[in-house]
Amino acid sequence: MNTYEKIYQLHHLIETKSFMDLAGPYKVGVDLGTADVVLAVTDNLGNPVAGSMRWASVVRDGLVYDFRGATEIVHELKSEVEQIMGVKLERGATAIPPGTVGRNALACSNVIAGAGLEPICQVDEPVAAARALNLRHGIVVDIGGGTTGVAVLKDGSLVFTADEPTGGTHVSLVLAGAYGITFEEAEKLKKDSSNHKRIMPVIVPVIEKMATIVKGILNDKGDFSDYPVYVVGGTAYLEGFEYQFSKAFGREVHVPPHPLLVTPLGIALYS
């Protein structure tokens, strides 16, 4: 399978609660997102085998604030996938926003350990996304809920990573204010694709701000004008996002299929 086929396959496996009968050893990746938690399993060649996902709010601005809730969700996902596959999952990897250190970084590994997965690796989120995209030369922008991570790679080597406090949460806050609804209602509004055309004019300034922040990060580090740019994360699902981000960024960016699943797939590849 090529890169995009793997992403489509992982989405299909999660949606249908099924698995691909591929030989182990299996690799497990857990993505603790601000709005969701995803567990992905691949074979030794990186082909998706199974996966599961829950919408949840156990992380804020890249930090685990509900440790018990996060652990319980990962345990549920692990148990669900084990039942689907008929095997026990014992080890796994997780990811953190770039620059996360100390206890904040350790918390992510502690979550999966508490859920019964021995943590064997922890990687920066945009770096994991780059691995899933098989990107050796380019830029990955991983838009999370509270933060946006950036990774630049040149000839397979990491040039630098950065993380800024902007993301999908800010989109929801703007929608809540514009429509006079709660944050939770704004989240539902945003996730329903039938609303995307209607809400896009309201959230364009947020998308433009994201693009401006990323552009500023890159300009401070060097000239990367010839590097392809890929944007992943749940916010990139929004219809019209790719066009608006590209316009504000000043050049074309690419949004892979099912951008929410790119990072968890990459995390599994590191495990």
CSV table of C-alpha atoms in Angstrom, one decimal:
chain,number,residue,atom,x,y,z
A,1,MET,CA,0.0,0.0,0.0
A,2,ASN,CA,1.2,3.5,-0.7
A,3,THR,CA,1.0,6.3,1.9
A,4,TYR,CA,-2.5,7.5,1.2
A,5,GLU,CA,-3.9,3.9,0.8
A,6,LYS,CA,-2.6,3.2,4.4
A,7,ILE,CA,-4.5,6.3,5.7
A,8,TYR,CA,-7.7,5.2,3.9
A,9,GLN,CA,-7.3,1.7,5.2
A,10,LEU,CA,-6.9,2.8,8.8
A,11,HIS,CA,-10.0,4.9,8.5
A,12,HIS,CA,-12.0,2.0,7.1
A,13,LEU,CA,-10.8,-0.4,9.9
A,14,ILE,CA,-11.8,2.1,12.6
A,15,GLU,CA,-15.2,2.8,11.0
A,16,THR,CA,-16.1,-0.9,10.5
A,17,LYS,CA,-14.4,-2.1,13.7
A,18,SER,CA,-12.6,-4.8,11.7
A,19,PHE,CA,-9.0,-5.9,11.2
A,20,MET,CA,-6.6,-7.0,8.5
A,21,ASP,CA,-5.3,-10.4,9.1
A,22,LEU,CA,-1.6,-9.6,8.7
A,23,ALA,CA,1.3,-11.2,10.4
A,24,GLY,CA,3.0,-9.6,13.5
A,25,PRO,CA,4.9,-8.4,15.3
A,26,TYR,CA,2.4,-5.6,15.7
A,27,LYS,CA,3.2,-1.9,16.3
A,28,VAL,CA,0.8,0.2,18.4
A,29,GLY,CA,0.5,4.0,18.5
A,30,VAL,CA,-1.6,6.1,20.8
A,31,ASP,CA,-2.4,9.7,19.9
A,32,LEU,CA,-3.8,11.7,22.9
A,33,GLY,CA,-5.5,14.6,21.2
A,34,THR,CA,-7.3,17.5,22.6
A,35,ALA,CA,-10.6,16.4,21.1
A,36,ASP,CA,-10.0,12.7,20.5
A,37,VAL,CA,-7.9,9.7,21.4
A,38,VAL,CA,-6.8,7.3,18.6
A,39,LEU,CA,-5.2,3.9,18.9
A,40,ALA,CA,-3.6,2.5,15.7
A,41,VAL,CA,-2.1,-0.9,15.1
A,42,THR,CA,0.1,-1.7,12.1
A,43,ASP,CA,2.2,-4.8,11.0
A,44,ASN,CA,5.9,-4.7,10.9
A,45,LEU,CA,5.9,-3.1,7.5
A,46,GLY,CA,3.6,-0.2,8.5
A,47,ASN,CA,0.4,-1.6,7.0
A,48,PRO,CA,-2.7,-0.8,9.1
A,49,VAL,CA,-4.1,-3.8,11.0
A,50,ALA,CA,-6.7,-2.3,13.3
A,51,GLY,CA,-7.7,0.9,15.2
A,52,SER,CA,-10.2,2.6,17.4
A,53,MET,CA,-11.1,6.1,18.3
A,54,ARG,CA,-13.0,8.1,20.9
A,55,TRP,CA,-14.0,11.7,21.0
A,56,ALA,CA,-12.8,13.0,24.3
A,57,SER,CA,-11.5,16.1,26.2
A,58,VAL,CA,-8.8,14.8,28.4
A,59,VAL,CA,-6.0,16.9,27.0
A,60,ARG,CA,-5.7,20.7,27.0
A,61,ASP,CA,-3.1,22.7,25.1
A,62,GLY,CA,-1.1,19.6,24.6
A,63,LEU,CA,-1.1,18.7,28.3
A,64,VAL,CA,-2.9,15.7,30.0
A,65,TYR,CA,-5.2,17.3,32.5
A,66,ASP,CA,-7.5,14.3,33.1
A,67,PHE,CA,-5.1,11.5,33.7
A,68,ARG,CA,-7.6,9.0,35.0
A,69,GLY,CA,-10.0,9.7,32.1
A,70,ALA,CA,-7.2,9.5,29.5
A,71,THR,CA,-6.0,6.2,31.0
A,72,GLU,CA,-9.5,4.7,31.0
A,73,ILE,CA,-10.1,5.7,27.4
A,74,VAL,CA,-6.9,4.2,26.2
A,75,HIS,CA,-7.7,1.0,28.1
A,76,GLU,CA,-11.1,0.8,26.5
A,77,LEU,CA,-9.5,1.3,23.0
A,78,LYS,CA,-6.9,-1.3,23.7
A,79,SER,CA,-9.5,-3.8,24.9
A,80,GLU,CA,-11.7,-3.2,21.9
A,81,VAL,CA,-8.9,-3.7,19.4
A,82,GLU,CA,-7.6,-6.8,21.2
A,83,GLN,CA,-11.1,-8.3,21.0
A,84,ILE,CA,-11.3,-7.5,17.3
A,85,MET,CA,-7.8,-8.9,16.6
A,86,GLY,CA,-7.9,-11.8,19.0
A,87,VAL,CA,-4.4,-10.9,20.3
A,88,LYS,CA,-3.0,-9.1,23.4
A,89,LEU,CA,-1.3,-5.7,22.8
A,90,GLU,CA,1.6,-5.3,25.1
A,91,ARG,CA,3.8,-2.4,23.9
A,92,GLY,CA,3.2,1.0,22.3
A,93,ALA,CA,4.3,4.4,21.4
A,94,THR,CA,2.8,7.8,22.0
A,95,ALA,CA,3.5,11.4,21.0
A,96,ILE,CA,3.8,14.9,22.4
A,97,PRO,CA,3.8,18.4,21.1
A,98,PRO,CA,7.3,19.7,20.2
A,99,GLY,CA,9.1,21.2,23.2
A,100,THR,CA,7.1,19.3,25.8
A,101,VAL,CA,9.5,18.2,28.6
A,102,GLY,CA,9.6,16.9,32.1
A,103,ARG,CA,6.5,15.7,33.8
A,104,ASN,CA,4.3,17.0,31.0
A,105,ALA,CA,6.0,14.7,28.6
A,106,LEU,CA,6.2,11.8,31.0
A,107,ALA,CA,2.4,12.0,31.6
A,108,CYS,CA,1.6,10.8,28.1
A,109,SER,CA,3.8,7.6,28.6
A,110,ASN,CA,2.3,7.1,32.0
A,111,VAL,CA,-1.2,7.2,30.5
A,112,ILE,CA,-0.5,4.3,28.1
A,113,ALA,CA,1.4,2.4,30.8
A,114,GLY,CA,-1.6,2.7,33.1
A,115,ALA,CA,-3.8,1.3,30.3
A,116,GLY,CA,-1.6,-1.8,30.1
A,117,LEU,CA,0.8,-0.8,27.2
A,118,GLU,CA,4.5,-0.7,28.0
A,119,PRO,CA,5.7,2.7,26.6
A,120,ILE,CA,8.7,2.1,24.3
A,121,CYS,CA,8.9,5.3,22.4
A,122,GLN,CA,7.7,9.0,22.5
A,123,VAL,CA,8.0,11.2,19.5
A,124,ASP,CA,7.1,14.7,18.5
A,125,GLU,CA,3.6,14.8,16.9
A,126,PRO,CA,4.6,16.5,13.5
A,127,VAL,CA,7.6,14.1,13.2
A,128,ALA,CA,5.2,11.2,13.6
A,129,ALA,CA,3.0,12.6,10.9
A,130,ALA,CA,6.0,13.0,8.6
A,131,ARG,CA,6.8,9.3,9.1
A,132,ALA,CA,3.3,8.3,8.2
A,133,LEU,CA,3.5,10.5,5.0
A,134,ASN,CA,6.9,9.0,4.2
A,135,LEU,CA,8.1,12.5,3.9
A,136,ARG,CA,11.9,12.9,3.8
A,137,HIS,CA,12.1,16.5,2.6
A,138,GLY,CA,9.3,19.0,3.5
A,139,ILE,CA,7.3,20.6,6.2
A,140,VAL,CA,4.6,19.1,8.3
A,141,VAL,CA,2.1,21.3,10.2
A,142,ASP,CA,0.1,19.3,12.8
A,143,ILE,CA,-2.9,21.4,14.0
A,144,GLY,CA,-4.0,20.0,17.3
A,145,GLY,CA,-6.7,21.3,19.6
A,146,GLY,CA,-4.7,23.8,21.6
A,147,THR,CA,-1.4,23.8,19.9
A,148,THR,CA,0.1,23.6,16.3
A,149,GLY,CA,3.3,21.7,15.8
A,150,VAL,CA,5.7,22.2,12.9
A,151,ALA,CA,8.5,19.9,11.7
A,152,VAL,CA,10.9,20.6,8.9
A,153,LEU,CA,12.8,17.7,7.4
A,154,LYS,CA,15.7,17.8,4.9
A,155,ASP,CA,16.9,14.6,3.1
A,156,GLY,CA,15.4,12.5,5.9
A,157,SER,CA,17.0,14.5,8.8
A,158,LEU,CA,15.0,16.7,11.1
A,159,VAL,CA,16.0,20.3,10.8
A,160,PHE,CA,13.9,21.7,13.6
A,161,THR,CA,10.5,21.4,15.4
A,162,ALA,CA,8.4,24.1,17.0
A,163,ASP,CA,5.0,24.4,18.7
A,164,GLU,CA,2.7,27.4,19.0
A,165,PRO,CA,-0.5,27.9,21.1
A,166,THR,CA,-3.1,27.9,18.3
A,167,GLY,CA,-5.4,25.2,17.0
A,168,GLY,CA,-8.9,23.8,16.7
A,169,THR,CA,-10.0,25.0,20.2
A,170,HIS,CA,-9.6,28.5,18.9
A,171,VAL,CA,-11.9,27.8,16.0
A,172,SER,CA,-14.6,26.5,18.4
A,173,LEU,CA,-14.2,29.5,20.7
A,174,VAL,CA,-14.8,31.8,17.7
A,175,LEU,CA,-17.9,29.8,16.6
A,176,ALA,CA,-19.3,29.9,20.2
A,177,GLY,CA,-18.9,33.6,20.3
A,178,ALA,CA,-20.3,34.3,16.8
A,179,TYR,CA,-23.4,32.1,17.3
A,180,GLY,CA,-24.0,32.6,21.0
A,181,ILE,CA,-23.7,28.9,21.8
A,182,THR,CA,-21.6,26.9,24.3
A,183,PHE,CA,-18.2,25.6,23.5
A,184,GLU,CA,-19.5,22.0,23.4
A,185,GLU,CA,-22.2,23.0,20.9
A,186,ALA,CA,-19.6,24.8,18.8
A,187,GLU,CA,-17.5,21.6,18.7
A,188,LYS,CA,-20.5,19.7,17.4
A,189,LEU,CA,-21.2,22.4,14.8
A,190,LYS,CA,-17.6,22.2,13.6
A,191,LYS,CA,-17.5,18.4,13.3
A,192,ASP,CA,-20.7,18.3,11.2
A,193,SER,CA,-19.5,18.6,7.6
A,194,SER,CA,-22.9,19.8,6.5
A,195,ASN,CA,-22.1,23.1,8.4
A,196,HIS,CA,-18.7,23.8,6.9
A,197,LYS,CA,-19.7,26.1,4.1
A,198,ARG,CA,-21.8,28.1,6.4
A,199,ILE,CA,-19.2,28.5,9.2
A,200,MET,CA,-16.2,29.0,6.9
A,201,PRO,CA,-16.6,32.9,6.6
A,202,VAL,CA,-16.7,33.1,10.4
A,203,ILE,CA,-13.5,31.1,11.0
A,204,VAL,CA,-11.4,32.3,8.1
A,205,PRO,CA,-9.6,34.9,10.4
A,206,VAL,CA,-8.6,32.0,12.7
A,207,ILE,CA,-7.2,30.0,9.8
A,208,GLU,CA,-5.4,33.0,8.5
A,209,LYS,CA,-3.8,33.5,11.9
A,210,MET,CA,-2.7,29.9,12.0
A,211,ALA,CA,-1.1,30.3,8.6
A,212,THR,CA,0.6,33.5,9.6
A,213,ILE,CA,2.0,32.0,12.8
A,214,VAL,CA,3.5,29.0,10.9
A,215,LYS,CA,4.9,31.3,8.2
A,216,GLY,CA,6.5,33.4,10.9
A,217,ILE,CA,8.1,30.3,12.5
A,218,LEU,CA,9.6,29.2,9.2
A,219,ASN,CA,10.8,32.7,8.2
A,220,ASP,CA,12.7,32.9,11.5
A,221,LYS,CA,14.5,29.7,10.8
A,222,GLY,CA,15.6,30.0,7.2
A,223,ASP,CA,14.4,29.8,3.6
A,224,PHE,CA,12.1,26.9,3.1
A,225,SER,CA,10.2,28.2,0.1
A,226,ASP,CA,10.9,25.2,-2.0
A,227,TYR,CA,9.8,22.7,0.7
A,228,PRO,CA,6.4,21.0,0.2
A,229,VAL,CA,4.0,21.7,3.1
A,230,TYR,CA,1.5,19.1,4.5
A,231,VAL,CA,-1.1,20.0,7.0
A,232,VAL,CA,-2.7,17.4,9.3
A,233,GLY,CA,-5.0,17.3,12.3
A,234,GLY,CA,-8.7,17.5,12.8
A,235,THR,CA,-9.1,21.1,11.8
A,236,ALA,CA,-7.8,20.3,8.3
A,237,TYR,CA,-11.0,18.4,7.8
A,238,LEU,CA,-13.0,21.6,7.4
A,239,GLU,CA,-14.2,22.1,3.8
A,240,GLY,CA,-12.3,25.0,2.4
A,241,PHE,CA,-9.5,24.9,5.0
A,242,GLU,CA,-6.8,23.8,2.4
A,243,TYR,CA,-7.7,26.8,0.2
A,244,GLN,CA,-7.9,29.4,2.9
A,245,PHE,CA,-4.7,28.2,4.6
A,246,SER,CA,-2.8,28.1,1.3
A,247,LYS,CA,-4.0,31.6,0.5
A,248,ALA,CA,-2.9,33.1,3.8
A,249,PHE,CA,0.4,31.1,3.8
A,250,GLY,CA,1.3,32.4,0.4
A,251,ARG,CA,1.7,29.1,-1.4
A,252,GLU,CA,0.1,25.8,-1.9
A,253,VAL,CA,-0.3,23.4,1.1
A,254,HIS,CA,-1.5,19.8,0.9
A,255,VAL,CA,-4.0,18.1,3.2
A,256,PRO,CA,-3.9,14.3,3.1
A,257,PRO,CA,-7.0,12.2,3.3
A,258,HIS,CA,-8.4,11.8,6.8
A,259,PRO,CA,-5.8,14.2,8.3
A,260,LEU,CA,-6.9,13.3,11.8
A,261,LEU,CA,-5.4,9.8,11.4
A,262,VAL,CA,-2.1,10.7,9.9
A,263,THR,CA,-0.3,11.3,13.3
A,264,PRO,CA,-1.6,8.2,15.1
A,265,LEU,CA,-0.5,6.1,12.1
A,266,GLY,CA,3.0,7.6,12.3
A,267,ILE,CA,3.2,7.1,16.0
A,268,ALA,CA,2.6,3.4,15.5
A,269,LEU,CA,5.4,3.2,12.9
A,270,TYR,CA,7.8,4.5,15.6
A,271,SER,CA,6.8,1.8,18.2
